[in-house]
mmCIF file of C-alpha atoms in Angstrom:
data_model
loop_
_atom_site.group_PDB
_atom_site.id
_atom_site.type_symbol
_atom_site.label_atom_id
_atom_site.label_comp_id
_atom_site.label_asym_id
_atom_site.label_seq_id
_atom_site.Cartn_x
_atom_site.Cartn_y
_atom_site.Cartn_z
ATOM 1 C CA UNK I 16 23.828 -127.443 -19.483
ATOM 2 C CA UNK I 17 21.574 -128.626 -22.745
ATOM 3 C CA UNK I 18 21.472 -125.287 -24.465
ATOM 4 C CA UNK I 19 21.305 -121.448 -24.534
ATOM 5 C CA UNK I 20 18.347 -119.530 -25.991
ATOM 6 C CA UNK I 21 18.713 -119.111 -29.694
ATOM 7 C CA UNK I 22 18.898 -115.253 -30.640
ATOM 8 C CA UNK I 23 16.170 -115.068 -33.010
ATOM 9 C CA UNK I 24 13.919 -112.408 -34.308
ATOM 10 C CA UNK I 25 10.395 -113.327 -33.596
ATOM 11 C CA UNK I 26 7.528 -112.109 -35.749
ATOM 12 C CA UNK I 27 4.281 -111.183 -34.038
ATOM 13 C CA UNK I 28 2.203 -113.752 -35.802
ATOM 14 C CA UNK I 29 2.268 -116.906 -34.168
ATOM 15 C CA UNK I 30 -0.037 -119.156 -35.622
ATOM 16 C CA UNK I 31 1.082 -122.058 -37.705
ATOM 17 C CA UNK I 32 -1.465 -123.087 -40.393
ATOM 18 C CA UNK I 33 -1.532 -125.254 -43.520
ATOM 19 C CA UNK I 34 -0.626 -123.356 -46.368
ATOM 20 C CA UNK I 35 -2.551 -124.190 -49.581
ATOM 21 C CA UNK I 36 -0.593 -124.648 -52.371
ATOM 22 C CA UNK I 37 -0.493 -121.924 -55.175
ATOM 23 C CA UNK I 38 -1.086 -123.111 -58.540
ATOM 24 C CA UNK I 39 1.700 -123.732 -60.835
ATOM 25 C CA UNK I 40 0.295 -121.779 -63.717
ATOM 26 C CA UNK I 41 1.751 -118.333 -64.132
ATOM 27 C CA UNK I 42 -0.113 -115.118 -65.657
ATOM 28 C CA UNK I 43 1.794 -114.161 -68.943
ATOM 29 C CA UNK I 44 4.582 -111.706 -68.372
ATOM 30 C CA UNK I 45 3.373 -108.130 -68.102
ATOM 31 C CA UNK I 46 3.124 -106.087 -71.083
ATOM 32 C CA UNK I 47 3.585 -102.149 -71.056
ATOM 33 C CA UNK I 48 0.880 -102.297 -74.134
ATOM 34 C CA UNK I 49 -1.669 -104.015 -71.855
ATOM 35 C CA UNK I 50 -2.184 -102.031 -68.777
ATOM 36 C CA UNK I 51 -4.825 -104.268 -67.372
ATOM 37 C CA UNK I 52 -2.404 -107.458 -67.675
ATOM 38 C CA UNK I 53 0.264 -105.723 -66.051
ATOM 39 C CA UNK I 54 -1.771 -104.460 -63.188
ATOM 40 C CA UNK I 55 -3.162 -107.770 -62.727
ATOM 41 C CA UNK I 56 0.302 -109.593 -62.770
ATOM 42 C CA UNK I 57 1.807 -107.078 -60.479
ATOM 43 C CA UNK I 58 -1.027 -107.439 -57.847
ATOM 44 C CA UNK I 59 -1.037 -111.215 -57.945
ATOM 45 C CA UNK I 60 2.818 -111.208 -57.189
ATOM 46 C CA UNK I 61 2.256 -108.758 -54.291
ATOM 47 C CA UNK I 62 -0.401 -110.715 -52.946
ATOM 48 C CA UNK I 63 1.436 -114.054 -53.228
ATOM 49 C CA UNK I 64 4.766 -112.306 -51.696
ATOM 50 C CA UNK I 65 2.716 -110.955 -48.835
ATOM 51 C CA UNK I 66 0.713 -113.922 -47.993
ATOM 52 C CA UNK I 67 4.198 -115.909 -48.161
ATOM 53 C CA UNK I 68 5.509 -113.345 -45.550
ATOM 54 C CA UNK I 69 2.040 -113.771 -43.537
ATOM 55 C CA UNK I 70 0.930 -110.406 -44.306
ATOM 56 C CA UNK I 71 -2.543 -111.428 -45.057
ATOM 57 C CA UNK I 72 -4.279 -108.074 -44.934
ATOM 58 C CA UNK I 73 -1.900 -106.783 -47.776
ATOM 59 C CA UNK I 74 -2.337 -110.156 -49.424
ATOM 60 C CA UNK I 75 -5.969 -109.600 -49.564
ATOM 61 C CA UNK I 76 -5.918 -106.066 -50.622
ATOM 62 C CA UNK I 77 -3.326 -106.807 -53.403
ATOM 63 C CA UNK I 78 -5.699 -109.556 -54.576
ATOM 64 C CA UNK I 79 -8.660 -107.567 -54.592
ATOM 65 C CA UNK I 80 -7.171 -104.740 -56.560
ATOM 66 C CA UNK I 81 -6.064 -107.092 -59.288
ATOM 67 C CA UNK I 82 -9.529 -108.585 -59.213
ATOM 68 C CA UNK I 83 -10.914 -105.239 -59.759
ATOM 69 C CA UNK I 84 -9.206 -104.881 -63.097
ATOM 70 C CA UNK I 85 -9.452 -108.696 -63.950
ATOM 71 C CA UNK I 86 -12.570 -109.853 -62.741
ATOM 72 C CA UNK I 87 -12.923 -113.742 -61.842
ATOM 73 C CA UNK I 88 -9.080 -114.099 -62.648
ATOM 74 C CA UNK I 89 -8.138 -117.821 -61.497
ATOM 75 C CA UNK I 90 -4.967 -117.313 -59.823
ATOM 76 C CA UNK I 91 -6.002 -113.942 -58.147
ATOM 77 C CA UNK I 92 -9.360 -115.717 -56.818
ATOM 78 C CA UNK I 93 -6.948 -118.579 -55.340
ATOM 79 C CA UNK I 94 -4.597 -116.023 -53.817
ATOM 80 C CA UNK I 95 -7.649 -114.041 -52.387
ATOM 81 C CA UNK I 96 -9.127 -117.296 -50.875
ATOM 82 C CA UNK I 97 -5.704 -118.430 -49.649
ATOM 83 C CA UNK I 98 -5.298 -114.985 -47.688
ATOM 84 C CA UNK I 99 -8.986 -115.300 -46.496
ATOM 85 C CA UNK I 100 -8.338 -118.612 -45.234
ATOM 86 C CA UNK I 101 -5.320 -117.850 -43.266
ATOM 87 C CA UNK I 102 -6.508 -115.094 -41.492
ATOM 88 C CA UNK I 103 -9.590 -117.256 -40.432
ATOM 89 C CA UNK I 104 -12.011 -115.497 -42.779
ATOM 90 C CA UNK I 105 -13.704 -118.577 -43.570
ATOM 91 C CA UNK I 106 -16.937 -117.824 -44.858
ATOM 92 C CA UNK I 107 -15.193 -115.288 -47.034
ATOM 93 C CA UNK I 108 -12.539 -117.658 -48.440
ATOM 94 C CA UNK I 109 -15.473 -120.362 -49.102
ATOM 95 C CA UNK I 110 -17.368 -117.815 -51.165
ATOM 96 C CA UNK I 111 -14.485 -116.853 -53.158
ATOM 97 C CA UNK I 112 -13.708 -120.442 -54.040
ATOM 98 C CA UNK I 113 -17.500 -121.211 -54.825
ATOM 99 C CA UNK I 114 -17.048 -118.223 -57.562
ATOM 100 C CA UNK I 115 -14.134 -120.114 -59.053
ATOM 101 C CA UNK I 116 -15.780 -123.704 -58.969
ATOM 102 C CA UNK I 117 -18.770 -122.590 -60.491
ATOM 103 C CA UNK I 118 -17.020 -121.940 -63.712
ATOM 104 C CA UNK I 119 -14.493 -124.712 -63.442
ATOM 105 C CA UNK I 120 -15.637 -127.204 -61.071
ATOM 106 C CA UNK I 121 -12.876 -129.561 -61.510
ATOM 107 C CA UNK I 122 -10.094 -127.128 -60.540
ATOM 108 C CA UNK I 123 -7.913 -129.303 -57.940
ATOM 109 C CA UNK I 124 -6.098 -126.323 -56.486
ATOM 110 C CA UNK I 125 -9.691 -124.903 -55.835
ATOM 111 C CA UNK I 126 -11.017 -127.866 -54.367
ATOM 112 C CA UNK I 127 -8.037 -128.396 -51.981
ATOM 113 C CA UNK I 128 -8.182 -125.056 -50.917
ATOM 114 C CA UNK I 129 -11.994 -125.108 -50.148
ATOM 115 C CA UNK I 130 -11.400 -128.519 -48.063
ATOM 116 C CA UNK I 131 -8.941 -126.996 -46.285
ATOM 117 C CA UNK I 132 -10.906 -124.097 -45.387
ATOM 118 C CA UNK I 133 -13.815 -126.389 -44.548
ATOM 119 C CA UNK I 134 -11.145 -128.587 -42.336
ATOM 120 C CA UNK I 135 -10.075 -125.433 -40.492
ATOM 121 C CA UNK I 136 -13.574 -124.306 -39.894
ATOM 122 C CA UNK I 137 -14.319 -127.720 -38.477
ATOM 123 C CA UNK I 138 -16.790 -128.598 -41.194
ATOM 124 C CA UNK I 139 -15.359 -132.146 -41.660
ATOM 125 C CA UNK I 140 -17.931 -133.479 -43.684
ATOM 126 C CA UNK I 141 -18.024 -130.998 -46.305
ATOM 127 C CA UNK I 142 -13.974 -131.113 -46.076
ATOM 128 C CA UNK I 143 -14.318 -134.782 -47.150
ATOM 129 C CA UNK I 144 -16.371 -134.318 -50.152
ATOM 130 C CA UNK I 145 -14.156 -131.430 -51.360
ATOM 131 C CA UNK I 146 -11.093 -133.818 -50.992
ATOM 132 C CA UNK I 147 -13.022 -136.560 -52.598
ATOM 133 C CA UNK I 148 -13.951 -134.591 -55.374
ATOM 134 C CA UNK I 149 -10.140 -133.399 -55.984
ATOM 135 C CA UNK I 150 -9.165 -137.282 -56.201
ATOM 136 C CA UNK I 151 -11.871 -137.888 -58.627
ATOM 137 C CA UNK I 152 -10.401 -134.853 -60.727
ATOM 138 C CA UNK I 153 -6.858 -135.926 -60.144
ATOM 139 C CA UNK I 154 -6.392 -139.530 -59.133
ATOM 140 C CA UNK I 155 -2.715 -139.290 -59.108
ATOM 141 C CA UNK I 156 -2.528 -136.079 -56.629
ATOM 142 C CA UNK I 157 -1.126 -137.276 -53.332
ATOM 143 C CA UNK I 158 -2.476 -133.862 -51.517
ATOM 144 C CA UNK I 159 -6.167 -134.915 -51.104
ATOM 145 C CA UNK I 160 -5.457 -138.238 -49.566
ATOM 146 C CA UNK I 161 -2.939 -136.413 -47.235
ATOM 147 C CA UNK I 162 -5.844 -133.994 -46.255
ATOM 148 C CA UNK I 163 -8.394 -137.066 -45.871
ATOM 149 C CA UNK I 164 -5.616 -138.577 -43.555
ATOM 150 C CA UNK I 165 -5.630 -135.408 -41.296
ATOM 151 C CA UNK I 166 -9.633 -135.548 -41.033
ATOM 152 C CA UNK I 167 -9.215 -139.248 -40.043
ATOM 153 C CA UNK I 168 -6.689 -139.050 -37.563
ATOM 154 C CA UNK I 169 -8.464 -136.028 -35.976
ATOM 155 C CA UNK I 170 -11.475 -138.215 -35.664
ATOM 156 C CA UNK I 171 -9.688 -140.824 -33.986
ATOM 157 C CA UNK I 172 -9.636 -143.251 -36.752
ATOM 158 C CA UNK I 173 -5.950 -144.030 -37.022
ATOM 159 C CA UNK I 174 -5.773 -147.028 -39.322
ATOM 160 C CA UNK I 175 -8.026 -145.141 -41.726
ATOM 161 C CA UNK I 176 -5.779 -142.104 -41.734
ATOM 162 C CA UNK I 177 -2.458 -144.452 -41.924
ATOM 163 C CA UNK I 178 -4.182 -145.825 -45.283
ATOM 164 C CA UNK I 179 -4.529 -142.378 -46.845
ATOM 165 C CA UNK I 180 -1.086 -141.206 -45.553
ATOM 166 C CA UNK I 181 0.212 -144.602 -47.048
ATOM 167 C CA UNK I 182 -1.685 -143.723 -50.533
ATOM 168 C CA UNK I 183 -0.148 -140.302 -50.519
ATOM 169 C CA UNK I 184 3.398 -141.888 -50.169
ATOM 170 C CA UNK I 185 2.704 -144.350 -52.896
ATOM 171 C CA UNK I 186 1.656 -141.444 -55.256
ATOM 172 C CA UNK I 187 4.925 -139.518 -54.089
ATOM 173 C CA UNK I 188 7.755 -140.993 -52.400
ATOM 174 C CA UNK I 189 8.894 -137.737 -51.386
ATOM 175 C CA UNK I 190 5.653 -136.603 -49.645
ATOM 176 C CA UNK I 191 7.387 -135.446 -46.420
ATOM 177 C CA UNK I 192 4.172 -134.324 -44.607
ATOM 178 C CA UNK I 193 2.686 -137.915 -45.195
ATOM 179 C CA UNK I 194 5.697 -139.537 -43.688
ATOM 180 C CA UNK I 195 5.397 -137.136 -40.554
ATOM 181 C CA UNK I 196 1.872 -137.902 -39.931
ATOM 182 C CA UNK I 197 2.274 -141.520 -40.448
ATOM 183 C CA UNK I 198 4.633 -140.987 -37.515
ATOM 184 C CA UNK I 199 1.984 -139.685 -35.522
ATOM 185 C CA UNK I 200 -0.128 -142.603 -36.182
ATOM 186 C CA UNK I 201 2.215 -145.151 -35.095
ATOM 187 C CA UNK I 202 2.975 -142.938 -32.023
ATOM 188 C CA UNK I 203 -0.841 -142.905 -31.108
ATOM 189 C CA UNK I 204 -0.895 -146.673 -31.487
ATOM 190 C CA UNK I 205 2.295 -146.906 -29.096
ATOM 191 C CA UNK I 206 4.724 -148.125 -31.996
ATOM 192 C CA UNK I 207 7.498 -145.642 -31.135
ATOM 193 C CA UNK I 208 10.039 -147.740 -33.004
ATOM 194 C CA UNK I 209 7.990 -147.366 -36.463
ATOM 195 C CA UNK I 210 7.006 -143.599 -35.509
ATOM 196 C CA UNK I 211 10.589 -142.800 -35.300
ATOM 197 C CA UNK I 212 11.397 -144.565 -38.574
ATOM 198 C CA UNK I 213 8.987 -142.278 -40.111
ATOM 199 C CA UNK I 214 9.874 -139.193 -38.631
ATOM 200 C CA UNK I 215 13.347 -139.647 -39.423
ATOM 201 C CA UNK I 216 12.477 -140.426 -43.136
ATOM 202 C CA UNK I 217 10.535 -137.053 -43.259
ATOM 203 C CA UNK I 218 13.521 -135.273 -41.649
ATOM 204 C CA UNK I 219 16.004 -136.517 -44.281
ATOM 205 C CA UNK I 220 13.452 -135.154 -47.022
ATOM 206 C CA UNK I 221 12.653 -131.721 -45.485
ATOM 207 C CA UNK I 222 16.401 -130.984 -44.073
ATOM 208 C CA UNK I 223 17.720 -129.208 -47.214
ATOM 209 C CA UNK I 224 14.807 -128.980 -49.504
ATOM 210 C CA UNK I 225 12.155 -127.402 -47.449
ATOM 211 C CA UNK I 226 13.887 -125.237 -44.900
ATOM 212 C CA UNK I 227 10.716 -123.656 -43.530
ATOM 213 C CA UNK I 228 9.012 -126.978 -42.550
ATOM 214 C CA UNK I 229 9.163 -127.588 -38.719
ATOM 215 C CA UNK I 230 6.161 -130.098 -37.811
ATOM 216 C CA UNK I 231 8.166 -133.054 -38.028
ATOM 217 C CA UNK I 232 10.977 -131.583 -35.792
ATOM 218 C CA UNK I 233 8.396 -130.698 -33.160
ATOM 219 C CA UNK I 234 6.494 -134.117 -33.316
ATOM 220 C CA UNK I 235 9.860 -135.766 -32.816
ATOM 221 C CA UNK I 236 10.645 -133.617 -30.044
ATOM 222 C CA UNK I 237 7.382 -134.472 -28.371
ATOM 223 C CA UNK I 238 8.315 -138.072 -28.715
ATOM 224 C CA UNK I 239 11.593 -137.714 -27.265
ATOM 225 C CA UNK I 240 10.359 -136.021 -24.314
ATOM 226 C CA UNK I 241 8.105 -138.948 -23.566
ATOM 227 C CA UNK I 242 10.939 -141.205 -23.929
ATOM 228 C CA UNK I 243 12.906 -139.235 -21.389
ATOM 229 C CA UNK I 244 15.511 -137.843 -24.080
ATOM 230 C CA UNK I 245 15.801 -134.326 -22.981
ATOM 231 C CA UNK I 246 18.689 -133.497 -24.930
ATOM 232 C CA UNK I 247 17.500 -134.736 -28.189
ATOM 233 C CA UNK I 248 13.993 -133.196 -27.472
ATOM 234 C CA UNK I 249 15.777 -129.872 -26.888
ATOM 235 C CA UNK I 250 18.078 -129.856 -30.139
ATOM 236 C CA UNK I 251 14.914 -130.850 -32.194
ATOM 237 C CA UNK I 252 12.737 -128.088 -30.770
ATOM 238 C CA UNK I 253 15.801 -125.473 -30.995
ATOM 239 C CA UNK I 254 16.357 -126.480 -34.696
ATOM 240 C CA UNK I 255 12.336 -125.999 -35.410
ATOM 241 C CA UNK I 256 12.624 -122.613 -33.685
ATOM 242 C CA UNK I 257 15.374 -121.859 -36.324
ATOM 243 C CA UNK I 258 13.570 -122.822 -39.139
ATOM 244 C CA UNK I 259 9.922 -121.017 -38.254
ATOM 245 C CA UNK I 260 10.667 -118.440 -35.600
ATOM 246 C CA UNK I 261 7.059 -117.625 -35.792
ATOM 247 C CA UNK I 262 5.644 -120.968 -34.028
ATOM 248 C CA UNK I 263 5.542 -120.579 -30.360
ATOM 249 C CA UNK I 264 5.067 -124.667 -30.077
ATOM 250 C CA UNK I 265 9.050 -124.827 -30.696
ATOM 251 C CA UNK I 266 9.747 -122.417 -27.626
ATOM 252 C CA UNK I 267 7.299 -124.302 -25.486
ATOM 253 C CA UNK I 268 8.944 -127.579 -26.271
ATOM 254 C CA UNK I 269 12.380 -126.462 -25.820
ATOM 255 C CA UNK I 270 11.692 -125.102 -22.526
ATOM 256 C CA UNK I 271 9.907 -128.275 -21.650
ATOM 257 C CA UNK I 272 12.813 -130.160 -22.317
ATOM 258 C CA UNK I 273 14.960 -128.039 -20.186
ATOM 259 C CA UNK I 274 12.357 -128.361 -17.310
ATOM 260 C CA UNK I 275 12.504 -132.131 -17.517
ATOM 261 C CA UNK I 276 16.442 -131.766 -17.673
ATOM 262 C CA UNK I 277 16.303 -129.780 -14.206
ATOM 263 C CA UNK I 278 17.410 -126.604 -15.958
ATOM 264 C CA UNK I 279 14.492 -124.385 -14.365
ATOM 265 C CA UNK I 280 16.159 -121.051 -15.223
ATOM 266 C CA UNK I 281 17.026 -121.808 -18.818
ATOM 267 C CA UNK I 282 13.603 -123.223 -19.548
ATOM 268 C CA UNK I 283 11.908 -120.043 -18.400
ATOM 269 C CA UNK I 284 13.318 -117.952 -21.206
ATOM 270 C CA UNK I 285 11.915 -120.181 -23.717
ATOM 271 C CA UNK I 286 8.491 -120.405 -21.974
ATOM 272 C CA UNK I 287 8.036 -116.852 -21.768
ATOM 273 C CA UNK I 288 8.915 -116.418 -25.405
ATOM 274 C CA UNK I 289 6.372 -118.711 -26.195
ATOM 275 C CA UNK I 290 3.761 -116.740 -24.120
ATOM 276 C CA UNK I 291 4.713 -113.587 -25.545
ATOM 277 C CA UNK I 292 4.506 -115.018 -29.115
ATOM 278 C CA UNK I 293 0.719 -116.257 -28.527
ATOM 279 C CA UNK I 294 -0.875 -115.070 -25.222
ATOM 280 C CA UNK I 295 -3.636 -117.349 -25.784
ATOM 281 C CA UNK I 296 -1.528 -120.759 -25.825
ATOM 282 C CA UNK I 297 -2.276 -122.294 -22.567
ATOM 283 C CA UNK I 298 0.545 -125.005 -22.206
ATOM 284 C CA UNK I 299 3.434 -122.775 -21.396
ATOM 285 C CA UNK I 300 1.513 -121.310 -18.522
ATOM 286 C CA UNK I 301 1.267 -124.864 -17.018
ATOM 287 C CA UNK I 302 4.951 -125.107 -17.101
ATOM 288 C CA UNK I 303 5.590 -121.780 -15.770
ATOM 289 C CA UNK I 304 3.554 -122.471 -12.941
ATOM 290 C CA UNK I 305 5.552 -125.802 -12.148
ATOM 291 C CA UNK I 306 8.870 -123.757 -12.404
ATOM 292 C CA UNK I 307 7.887 -120.794 -10.345
ATOM 293 C CA UNK I 308 6.733 -123.315 -7.543
ATOM 294 C CA UNK I 309 10.028 -125.363 -7.346
ATOM 295 C CA UNK I 310 11.630 -121.944 -7.564
ATOM 296 C CA UNK I 311 9.719 -121.103 -4.400
ATOM 297 C CA UNK I 312 7.516 -118.398 -6.086
ATOM 298 C CA UNK I 313 4.260 -119.195 -4.652
ATOM 299 C CA UNK I 314 2.444 -116.132 -6.029
ATOM 300 C CA UNK I 315 3.809 -116.485 -9.584
ATOM 301 C CA UNK I 316 2.943 -120.339 -9.775
ATOM 302 C CA UNK I 317 -0.417 -119.565 -8.712
ATOM 303 C CA UNK I 318 -0.991 -116.895 -11.368
ATOM 304 C CA UNK I 319 0.341 -118.721 -13.951
ATOM 305 C CA UNK I 320 -1.796 -121.892 -12.980
ATOM 306 C CA UNK I 321 -4.801 -119.649 -12.946
ATOM 307 C CA UNK I 322 -4.052 -118.341 -16.474
ATOM 308 C CA UNK I 323 -3.503 -121.989 -17.732
ATOM 309 C CA UNK I 324 -6.987 -123.143 -16.353
ATOM 310 C CA UNK I 325 -8.546 -119.834 -18.052
ATOM 311 C CA UNK I 326 -7.098 -120.505 -21.438
ATOM 312 C CA UNK I 327 -7.503 -124.112 -21.371
ATOM 313 C CA UNK I 328 -11.358 -123.421 -20.840
ATOM 314 C CA UNK I 329 -11.311 -121.329 -23.986
ATOM 315 C CA UNK I 330 -8.960 -123.224 -26.233
ATOM 316 C CA UNK I 331 -10.643 -125.670 -28.866
ATOM 317 C CA UNK I 332 -10.755 -129.311 -27.767
ATOM 318 C CA UNK I 333 -9.047 -130.165 -31.234
ATOM 319 C CA UNK I 334 -6.080 -128.189 -32.594
ATOM 320 C CA UNK I 335 -5.900 -128.321 -36.549
#
């Protein structure tokens, strides 16, 4: 048997979205003689902690409370926009960032966050302009090249995307997300050997130093499934579920690996977890329909097939 279901507490939040980097500068240490500074610093810390824990409403509220005492304070505006973007309040996040960029048009953190907001809102042309502005303001920063690569990859321009990811790596040889996405590009070109090399490089970079990063484990798991290596695919997906228990894709891929290996009963546990975590995720329903059909449960199979079709029709064509 390939493996047993990991016993992990699963938070209700199930979406995986790219986090905008919070600025490195810190507000001055709180001073009891300066109540406003103390309040702003405290609320910034609360906002950042809440957003890190994916409690976006609490993060937004904390940032707004801080801004009431310190209007237009840079770090609080960035935290507010981060929480708004991650809770899909794209227009509000853009408005917050434009407020900041009106005063400091070359603020790289704000430009990157604005570009990510536009990217997630499918405003690709605007996003590209924001990332290009970030490059002009900070030519040695790899982040905007990475995000331009993401845009190109999703537009199907794989060679251009590869050039952007390679530029990011040239600027920062430890940029693990660029290696991960370079692997996706090689995989799209059918060059699985080169894809594997880049996935493995990214895995080495994140294994200890970035314990929350799970994307490369999932991308490599998907490649292992294509190559028919169910054991390796399961191991990678299970590790991803441990690193980020809130991502239903890891549970889906683990269930898919078990189903591919002929372990239908075990796969049901993982697939059902994926559905519980994100009821709008179509793919687990497709596999559940197939598993139930193999088990002779025709009614359950039909129900899952119908759910898959219904959710697939509503799902965005491009996952960002």
